[in-house]
Amino acid sequence: MTTTTGRSHTDPEPLDASRWQHLRARITAQGPHSNRNARNLLITTTFALVAIGLMMVLSASSVELVAAGASPYDTFVKQLMWAVIGGAALLVCAFIPFRAYRKLSWLILFGSFGLSLLVFTPLGVEVQGNRNWIQVGSLTAQPSEFLKLSLIIWGGAVLARKAALLGHAKHMFVPVAPGAAIGICLVVAGKDLGTAMVLALIAVALFFFAGASPKLFIGGIVVGVVGTFLAVVSSENRMQRIDAWLHPTADGMADGLGYQGAQALYGLAGGGMFGVGIGQSRLKVNWIPEAHNDFVFAVLGEELGLMGALLVIALFAVLASTIYRISKLSDDLYITYVCGGILVWIIGQAVLNIAVVTGMIPVIGVPLPFISYGGSSMIALLAAVGVLISCSRATDRAAALAAAEQADATDGPAGRPATSGFGLVRR
């Protein structure tokens, strides 16, 4: 007796082979069910990172607030407020039909350019030497954070629309390369080299996923490296930071521009394997300025130890795997480019931040996604997760439509071929 698949009940597959096929099916499974699982894991991992971030912001900021005579919960409450607003942005972006992003991509890009230009108006304010902020009343925002997502949505839409022409260099790079260059120049004009590097990384990722030839791809990287070099040598402050990184033990370095980096390493070393305990960090007690910002990973490493730091890194790895999974389950090139761009943005920025804190690269001033304090960053990142959910929902709709079309094709009346509304046989 055989099953409908033709396999005999009396001649089962070897156990090892069936286990291997089951594992392979779990990895390569297609369809709404596996897509829904990826979406749920994306949401769970994101909120786990946000929860850890809120806990670390509270721990890292409370001591200095008490010393200043303020409530120890002030910074935490602000970050919680931004997380709630970001959660609302996530929901809005998740339920916007994905095709709407393609239609509105140019408007989204120009809107981000307009916001970025506001930093050079009276609304713009300078924070720690960078003029990348705008302030309206008591509220401040960093437009360049939203520029990252806008570049991904717009660049992905343009490249997907021109997919058949991307074998030609002019179609591959125009207009995406000039658009990215404008955004990068706006950020560099505000003296924020770290954010400019992240934008450049996003542009490189878009070209990579679009299939740029090795020569063009390497050429673009060379241009980016040369641009970064010129930006560094043109600034005395950046050159001093490079010197502090290259010679961390030189006289005065640990008390000057190398101070934050040196203190971060002390904190990580003091955490040991399992940390000193949540809230027990010594680093945050006036040893490192604004420990809840770009160097919050150092406080995390001290309080939660190597195991806590590895947990956060593992969560980012799961997040990357999940975004890749959402992309893989779709046949839409636009979804592939958007997912790839967001993946490189979040993971690339996390790698840069952790590399700075651990002393692997000079201080460049990029926050740790979902964990460092910052309203603009939190809202933009959660909005990006919402866009990913919209991608996943679009895949579900496409799968449902394909299933319905297949059912119509096989269930035509009286055994006749199923036809469209115009009487044409469906293929």
Coordinates of C-alpha atoms in Angstrom, one line a residue:
M1 CA 0.0 0.0 0.0
T2 CA 1.3 3.4 -0.9
T3 CA 0.5 6.9 0.2
T4 CA -0.7 9.6 -2.2
T5 CA 3.0 10.6 -2.6
G6 CA 3.8 7.1 -3.8
R7 CA 5.9 6.2 -0.8
S8 CA 5.3 2.7 0.7
H9 CA 4.2 2.4 4.3
T10 CA 6.2 -0.8 4.6
D11 CA 9.4 0.7 3.3
P12 CA 10.1 3.7 5.5
E13 CA 12.9 6.1 5.0
P14 CA 16.0 5.6 7.2
L15 CA 15.7 7.6 10.4
D16 CA 18.8 9.6 9.9
A17 CA 17.6 10.7 6.4
S18 CA 14.2 11.7 7.7
R19 CA 15.7 13.8 10.5
W20 CA 18.0 15.5 8.0
Q21 CA 15.0 16.2 5.7
H22 CA 13.1 17.6 8.6
L23 CA 15.9 19.9 9.6
R24 CA 16.3 21.0 6.0
A25 CA 12.6 21.7 5.7
R26 CA 12.7 23.9 8.8
I27 CA 15.6 25.9 7.3
T28 CA 14.2 26.2 3.8
A29 CA 10.5 26.1 4.5
Q30 CA 8.4 28.5 2.4
G31 CA 4.9 29.8 3.0
P32 CA 2.8 31.9 5.4
H33 CA 3.4 29.7 8.5
S34 CA 7.2 30.0 8.5
N35 CA 6.9 33.7 7.6
R36 CA 4.6 34.3 10.6
N37 CA 7.2 32.5 12.8
A38 CA 9.9 34.8 11.5
R39 CA 7.7 37.9 12.1
N40 CA 7.0 36.8 15.7
L41 CA 10.7 36.2 16.4
L42 CA 11.5 39.6 15.0
I43 CA 9.1 41.3 17.3
T44 CA 10.2 39.3 20.4
T45 CA 13.9 39.9 19.8
T46 CA 13.3 43.6 19.2
F47 CA 11.4 44.1 22.4
A48 CA 14.0 42.1 24.3
L49 CA 16.7 44.5 23.1
V50 CA 14.5 47.5 24.0
A51 CA 13.8 46.1 27.5
I52 CA 17.5 45.6 28.1
G53 CA 18.2 49.1 26.8
L54 CA 15.6 50.6 29.2
M55 CA 17.1 48.7 32.1
M56 CA 20.7 49.8 31.3
V57 CA 19.6 53.5 30.7
L58 CA 18.1 53.5 34.1
S59 CA 21.1 52.0 35.7
A60 CA 23.7 54.1 33.9
S61 CA 22.0 57.5 34.4
S62 CA 20.5 57.3 37.9
V63 CA 23.6 58.1 39.9
E64 CA 24.6 61.3 38.1
L65 CA 20.9 62.5 38.2
V66 CA 20.8 62.0 42.0
A67 CA 24.1 63.8 42.3
A68 CA 22.7 66.7 40.3
G69 CA 19.6 66.8 42.6
A70 CA 17.2 65.4 40.0
S71 CA 15.0 62.3 40.1
P72 CA 17.0 59.1 39.3
Y73 CA 14.2 58.2 36.9
D74 CA 14.2 61.3 34.7
T75 CA 16.3 59.9 31.8
F76 CA 14.6 56.5 32.1
V77 CA 11.1 58.0 31.8
K78 CA 12.2 60.0 28.7
Q79 CA 13.6 56.9 27.1
L80 CA 10.4 54.9 28.0
M81 CA 8.4 57.7 26.4
W82 CA 10.5 57.5 23.2
A83 CA 10.1 53.7 23.3
V84 CA 6.3 54.0 23.5
I85 CA 6.3 56.5 20.6
G86 CA 8.6 54.2 18.7
G87 CA 6.1 51.4 19.4
A88 CA 3.3 53.4 17.9
A89 CA 5.5 54.2 14.9
L90 CA 6.2 50.5 14.5
L91 CA 2.5 49.7 14.5
V92 CA 1.8 52.4 11.9
C93 CA 4.6 51.3 9.6
A94 CA 3.6 47.7 10.0
F95 CA 0.1 48.2 8.8
I96 CA 0.9 50.5 5.9
P97 CA 0.6 48.4 2.8
F98 CA 4.2 47.7 1.6
R99 CA 3.3 48.9 -2.0
A100 CA 2.7 52.3 -0.5
Y101 CA 6.4 52.6 0.5
R102 CA 7.3 52.2 -3.2
K103 CA 4.9 54.8 -4.3
L104 CA 5.9 57.3 -1.6
S105 CA 9.7 56.6 -1.7
W106 CA 10.6 59.9 -3.4
L107 CA 8.5 61.9 -1.0
I108 CA 10.0 60.2 2.0
L109 CA 13.5 60.9 0.7
F110 CA 12.9 64.6 0.0
G111 CA 11.1 64.9 3.4
S112 CA 14.2 63.6 5.1
F113 CA 16.4 66.0 3.1
G114 CA 14.2 68.9 4.2
L115 CA 14.4 67.8 7.9
S116 CA 18.2 67.5 7.6
L117 CA 18.5 71.0 6.2
L118 CA 16.7 72.4 9.2
V119 CA 19.8 71.8 11.3
F120 CA 21.4 74.7 9.5
T121 CA 18.6 77.1 10.3
P122 CA 17.9 78.8 13.7
L123 CA 16.1 75.6 14.7
G124 CA 19.5 73.7 14.6
V125 CA 21.5 73.2 17.8
E126 CA 25.0 71.9 18.3
V127 CA 25.6 69.0 20.6
Q128 CA 29.2 68.1 21.5
G129 CA 30.6 69.7 18.4
N130 CA 28.0 68.1 16.0
R131 CA 25.3 70.3 14.5
N132 CA 22.9 67.5 13.6
W133 CA 20.0 68.4 15.9
I134 CA 16.9 70.5 15.7
Q135 CA 15.0 71.9 18.7
V136 CA 11.4 73.0 18.9
G137 CA 10.6 74.1 22.4
S138 CA 11.8 71.5 24.8
L139 CA 11.9 68.7 22.2
T140 CA 15.0 67.9 20.2
A141 CA 15.4 65.5 17.3
Q142 CA 18.2 64.2 15.1
P143 CA 17.0 64.1 11.5
S144 CA 19.9 62.0 10.2
E145 CA 18.5 59.0 12.1
F146 CA 15.4 59.1 9.9
L147 CA 17.5 59.7 6.8
K148 CA 18.9 56.2 7.2
L149 CA 15.5 54.6 6.8
S150 CA 14.5 57.0 4.1
L151 CA 17.6 56.1 2.0
I152 CA 16.8 52.4 2.3
I153 CA 13.1 52.8 1.3
W154 CA 13.9 55.1 -1.6
G155 CA 17.1 53.3 -2.8
G156 CA 15.5 49.9 -2.7
A157 CA 12.5 51.2 -4.7
V158 CA 14.6 52.7 -7.4
L159 CA 16.9 49.6 -7.7
A160 CA 13.9 47.3 -7.8
R161 CA 12.2 49.3 -10.5
K162 CA 15.3 49.3 -12.6
A163 CA 16.2 45.6 -12.0
A164 CA 16.4 44.7 -15.7
L165 CA 18.8 47.5 -16.3
L166 CA 21.2 47.1 -13.4
G167 CA 23.8 45.4 -15.6
H168 CA 24.7 48.9 -16.8
A169 CA 26.8 51.0 -14.4
K170 CA 24.8 54.2 -15.1
H171 CA 21.5 52.6 -14.1
M172 CA 23.1 50.9 -11.1
F173 CA 24.5 54.1 -9.6
V174 CA 22.2 56.8 -10.9
P175 CA 20.2 58.2 -9.1
V176 CA 20.9 56.1 -6.0
A177 CA 24.6 57.1 -5.6
P178 CA 24.0 60.8 -6.0
G179 CA 21.0 60.6 -3.6
A180 CA 23.1 58.8 -1.0
A181 CA 26.0 61.3 -1.6
I182 CA 23.6 64.3 -0.9
G183 CA 22.5 62.7 2.4
I184 CA 26.0 61.9 3.4
C185 CA 27.2 65.5 2.6
L186 CA 24.4 67.0 4.7
V187 CA 25.5 64.9 7.7
V188 CA 29.2 65.6 7.2
A189 CA 28.4 69.3 7.0
G190 CA 27.0 68.9 10.5
K191 CA 30.4 67.3 11.5
D192 CA 28.8 63.9 12.4
L193 CA 31.2 61.5 10.7
G194 CA 29.9 58.4 12.5
T195 CA 26.4 58.8 11.1
A196 CA 27.8 59.5 7.7
M197 CA 29.7 56.2 7.8
V198 CA 26.5 54.4 8.6
L199 CA 24.8 56.0 5.6
A200 CA 27.7 55.0 3.4
L201 CA 27.4 51.5 4.7
I202 CA 23.7 51.4 3.9
A203 CA 24.4 52.6 0.3
V204 CA 27.1 50.0 -0.2
A205 CA 24.7 47.3 1.1
L206 CA 22.0 48.4 -1.4
F207 CA 24.4 48.1 -4.3
F208 CA 25.7 44.8 -3.0
F209 CA 22.2 43.2 -2.8
A210 CA 21.4 44.7 -6.2
G211 CA 24.3 42.8 -7.7
A212 CA 26.8 45.4 -8.5
S213 CA 29.8 44.0 -10.4
P214 CA 33.0 43.5 -8.3
K215 CA 34.8 46.3 -10.1
L216 CA 32.1 48.8 -9.5
F217 CA 31.6 47.6 -6.0
I218 CA 35.2 47.8 -5.1
G219 CA 35.5 51.2 -6.8
G220 CA 32.6 52.5 -4.6
I221 CA 34.3 51.3 -1.5
V222 CA 37.6 53.0 -2.5
V223 CA 35.8 56.3 -3.1
G224 CA 34.2 55.9 0.4
V225 CA 37.5 55.1 2.1
V226 CA 39.1 58.1 0.4
G227 CA 36.2 60.4 1.4
T228 CA 36.5 59.2 5.0
F229 CA 40.3 59.8 5.0
L230 CA 39.8 63.3 3.7
A231 CA 37.1 64.0 6.3
V232 CA 39.5 62.8 9.1
V233 CA 42.6 64.7 8.0
S234 CA 40.6 67.8 7.6
S235 CA 39.6 67.9 11.3
E236 CA 42.1 68.4 14.0
N237 CA 39.7 66.9 16.6
R238 CA 39.4 63.7 14.5
M239 CA 43.1 63.4 14.0
Q240 CA 43.6 63.7 17.8
R241 CA 41.1 60.9 18.3
I242 CA 43.0 58.7 16.0
D243 CA 46.2 59.5 17.8
A244 CA 44.5 58.7 21.2
W245 CA 43.3 55.4 19.8
L246 CA 46.8 54.5 18.3
H247 CA 48.7 55.5 21.5
P248 CA 46.3 54.8 24.4
T249 CA 49.1 54.6 27.0
A250 CA 50.9 57.8 26.0
D251 CA 51.1 60.6 28.5
G252 CA 47.9 62.5 28.9
M253 CA 45.9 60.3 26.5
A254 CA 43.9 58.6 29.2
D255 CA 42.9 62.0 30.6
G256 CA 42.2 63.7 27.3
L257 CA 40.4 62.5 24.2
G258 CA 41.2 58.9 25.1
Y259 CA 39.5 59.2 28.4
Q260 CA 36.1 57.6 27.5
G261 CA 37.8 54.7 25.7
A262 CA 40.1 54.0 28.6
Q263 CA 37.4 54.1 31.2
A264 CA 35.2 51.8 29.0
L265 CA 38.0 49.2 29.0
Y266 CA 38.4 49.4 32.7
G267 CA 34.6 48.8 33.1
L268 CA 34.5 45.8 30.8
A269 CA 37.5 44.3 32.6
G270 CA 36.0 44.9 36.0
G271 CA 32.8 43.0 35.0
G272 CA 34.5 39.6 34.7
M273 CA 32.5 36.6 33.6
F274 CA 29.1 37.4 35.3
G275 CA 29.4 41.1 36.2
V276 CA 29.1 43.0 39.4
G277 CA 25.3 43.1 39.4
I278 CA 22.7 45.3 38.0
G279 CA 23.0 48.8 39.4
Q280 CA 26.4 48.2 40.9
S281 CA 28.6 49.7 38.2
R282 CA 31.5 51.8 39.4
L283 CA 32.1 53.2 35.9
K284 CA 28.9 55.2 35.9
V285 CA 29.8 57.1 39.1
N286 CA 31.3 60.1 37.5
W287 CA 34.0 58.1 35.8
I288 CA 32.6 58.2 32.2
P289 CA 30.5 61.2 30.9
E290 CA 27.0 60.3 29.9
A291 CA 27.5 56.6 30.3
H292 CA 23.9 56.0 29.1
N293 CA 24.7 57.2 25.6
D294 CA 27.2 55.7 23.2
F295 CA 29.2 53.9 25.9
V296 CA 26.3 52.1 27.6
F297 CA 27.7 48.8 26.4
A298 CA 30.6 49.4 28.8
V299 CA 28.2 49.7 31.7
L300 CA 26.3 46.7 30.5
G301 CA 29.6 44.7 30.3
E302 CA 30.5 45.7 33.9
E303 CA 27.2 45.0 35.5
L304 CA 26.2 41.8 33.5
G305 CA 29.7 40.6 32.7
L306 CA 30.9 38.7 29.6
M307 CA 27.8 36.5 29.7
G308 CA 25.5 39.6 29.6
A309 CA 27.5 41.2 26.8
L310 CA 27.4 37.9 24.8
L311 CA 23.6 37.7 25.4
V312 CA 23.2 41.1 23.7
I313 CA 25.4 40.1 20.8
A314 CA 23.5 36.9 20.5
L315 CA 20.2 38.9 20.3
F316 CA 21.6 41.0 17.5
A317 CA 22.7 37.8 15.7
V318 CA 19.1 36.4 16.1
L319 CA 17.7 39.7 14.8
A320 CA 20.0 39.5 11.7
S321 CA 19.0 35.9 11.0
T322 CA 15.3 36.8 11.3
I323 CA 15.6 39.7 8.9
Y324 CA 17.4 37.5 6.5
R325 CA 14.7 34.9 6.9
I326 CA 11.9 37.4 6.1
S327 CA 13.8 38.5 3.0
K328 CA 14.4 34.9 1.9
L329 CA 10.7 34.0 2.1
S330 CA 9.8 36.7 -0.5
D331 CA 10.2 36.7 -4.2
D332 CA 9.9 40.5 -4.3
L333 CA 13.2 42.3 -5.1
Y334 CA 12.1 45.4 -3.3
I335 CA 11.6 43.4 -0.1
T336 CA 15.0 41.9 -0.5
Y337 CA 16.7 45.3 -0.9
V338 CA 14.7 46.9 2.0
C339 CA 15.4 43.9 4.3
G340 CA 19.1 43.9 3.3
G341 CA 19.5 47.6 3.9
I342 CA 17.8 47.5 7.4
L343 CA 19.9 44.5 8.3
V344 CA 23.2 46.2 7.5
W345 CA 22.1 49.4 9.2
I346 CA 21.2 47.8 12.5
I347 CA 23.9 45.2 12.7
G348 CA 26.6 47.4 11.1
Q349 CA 25.8 50.1 13.6
A350 CA 25.9 47.7 16.5
V351 CA 29.2 46.3 15.4
L352 CA 30.7 49.9 15.1
N353 CA 29.5 50.8 18.6
I354 CA 30.8 47.7 20.2
A355 CA 34.1 48.0 18.3
V356 CA 34.4 51.6 19.7
V357 CA 33.7 50.5 23.3
T358 CA 36.1 47.6 23.1
G359 CA 38.9 49.8 21.7
M360 CA 39.0 48.1 18.3
I361 CA 38.4 51.4 16.4
P362 CA 38.6 55.1 17.3
V363 CA 35.6 56.8 18.8
I364 CA 33.2 57.8 16.1
G365 CA 30.0 58.5 18.0
V366 CA 27.3 56.0 16.9
P367 CA 24.7 54.7 19.4
L368 CA 24.1 51.0 20.1
P369 CA 20.7 50.2 18.5
F370 CA 17.7 49.9 20.8
I371 CA 20.0 50.1 23.9
S372 CA 21.7 53.5 23.9
Y373 CA 19.7 56.5 25.1
G374 CA 18.2 58.6 22.3
G375 CA 14.7 59.4 21.1
S376 CA 15.4 59.9 17.4
S377 CA 17.3 56.6 17.2
M378 CA 14.7 54.6 19.1
I379 CA 11.8 55.9 17.0
A380 CA 13.7 55.4 13.7
L381 CA 14.8 51.9 14.6
L382 CA 11.3 50.8 15.7
A383 CA 9.8 52.3 12.6
A384 CA 12.3 50.2 10.6
V385 CA 11.1 47.1 12.4
G386 CA 7.5 48.1 11.4
V387 CA 8.6 48.3 7.8
L388 CA 10.1 44.8 8.1
I389 CA 6.7 43.6 9.5
S390 CA 5.0 45.2 6.5
C391 CA 7.4 43.3 4.2
S392 CA 6.5 40.1 5.9
R393 CA 2.8 40.8 5.7
A394 CA 3.2 41.5 2.0
T395 CA 4.7 38.1 1.6
D396 CA 1.7 36.5 3.3
R397 CA -0.6 38.3 0.9
A398 CA 1.4 37.2 -2.1
A399 CA 1.3 33.6 -0.9
A400 CA -2.4 33.8 -0.3
L401 CA -3.0 35.2 -3.8
A402 CA -0.8 32.6 -5.4
A403 CA -2.7 29.8 -3.6
A404 CA -6.0 31.3 -4.7
E405 CA -4.9 31.5 -8.3
Q406 CA -3.6 27.9 -8.2
A407 CA -7.0 26.7 -6.7
D408 CA -8.9 28.6 -9.5
A409 CA -6.6 27.1 -12.1
T410 CA -7.3 23.5 -10.9
D411 CA -11.0 23.9 -10.0
G412 CA -12.5 25.2 -13.3
P413 CA -16.2 24.3 -13.7
A414 CA -17.0 20.9 -15.2
G415 CA -13.3 20.0 -15.7
R416 CA -12.8 22.9 -18.1
P417 CA -9.7 25.1 -17.9
A418 CA -10.1 27.9 -15.4
T419 CA -10.3 31.3 -17.2
S420 CA -9.9 34.9 -16.2
G421 CA -12.7 37.4 -16.4
F422 CA -11.9 38.0 -20.0
G423 CA -12.2 34.4 -21.0
L424 CA -8.4 33.9 -21.3
V425 CA -6.9 30.6 -20.1
R426 CA -4.7 31.1 -17.1
R427 CA -1.1 29.9 -17.4

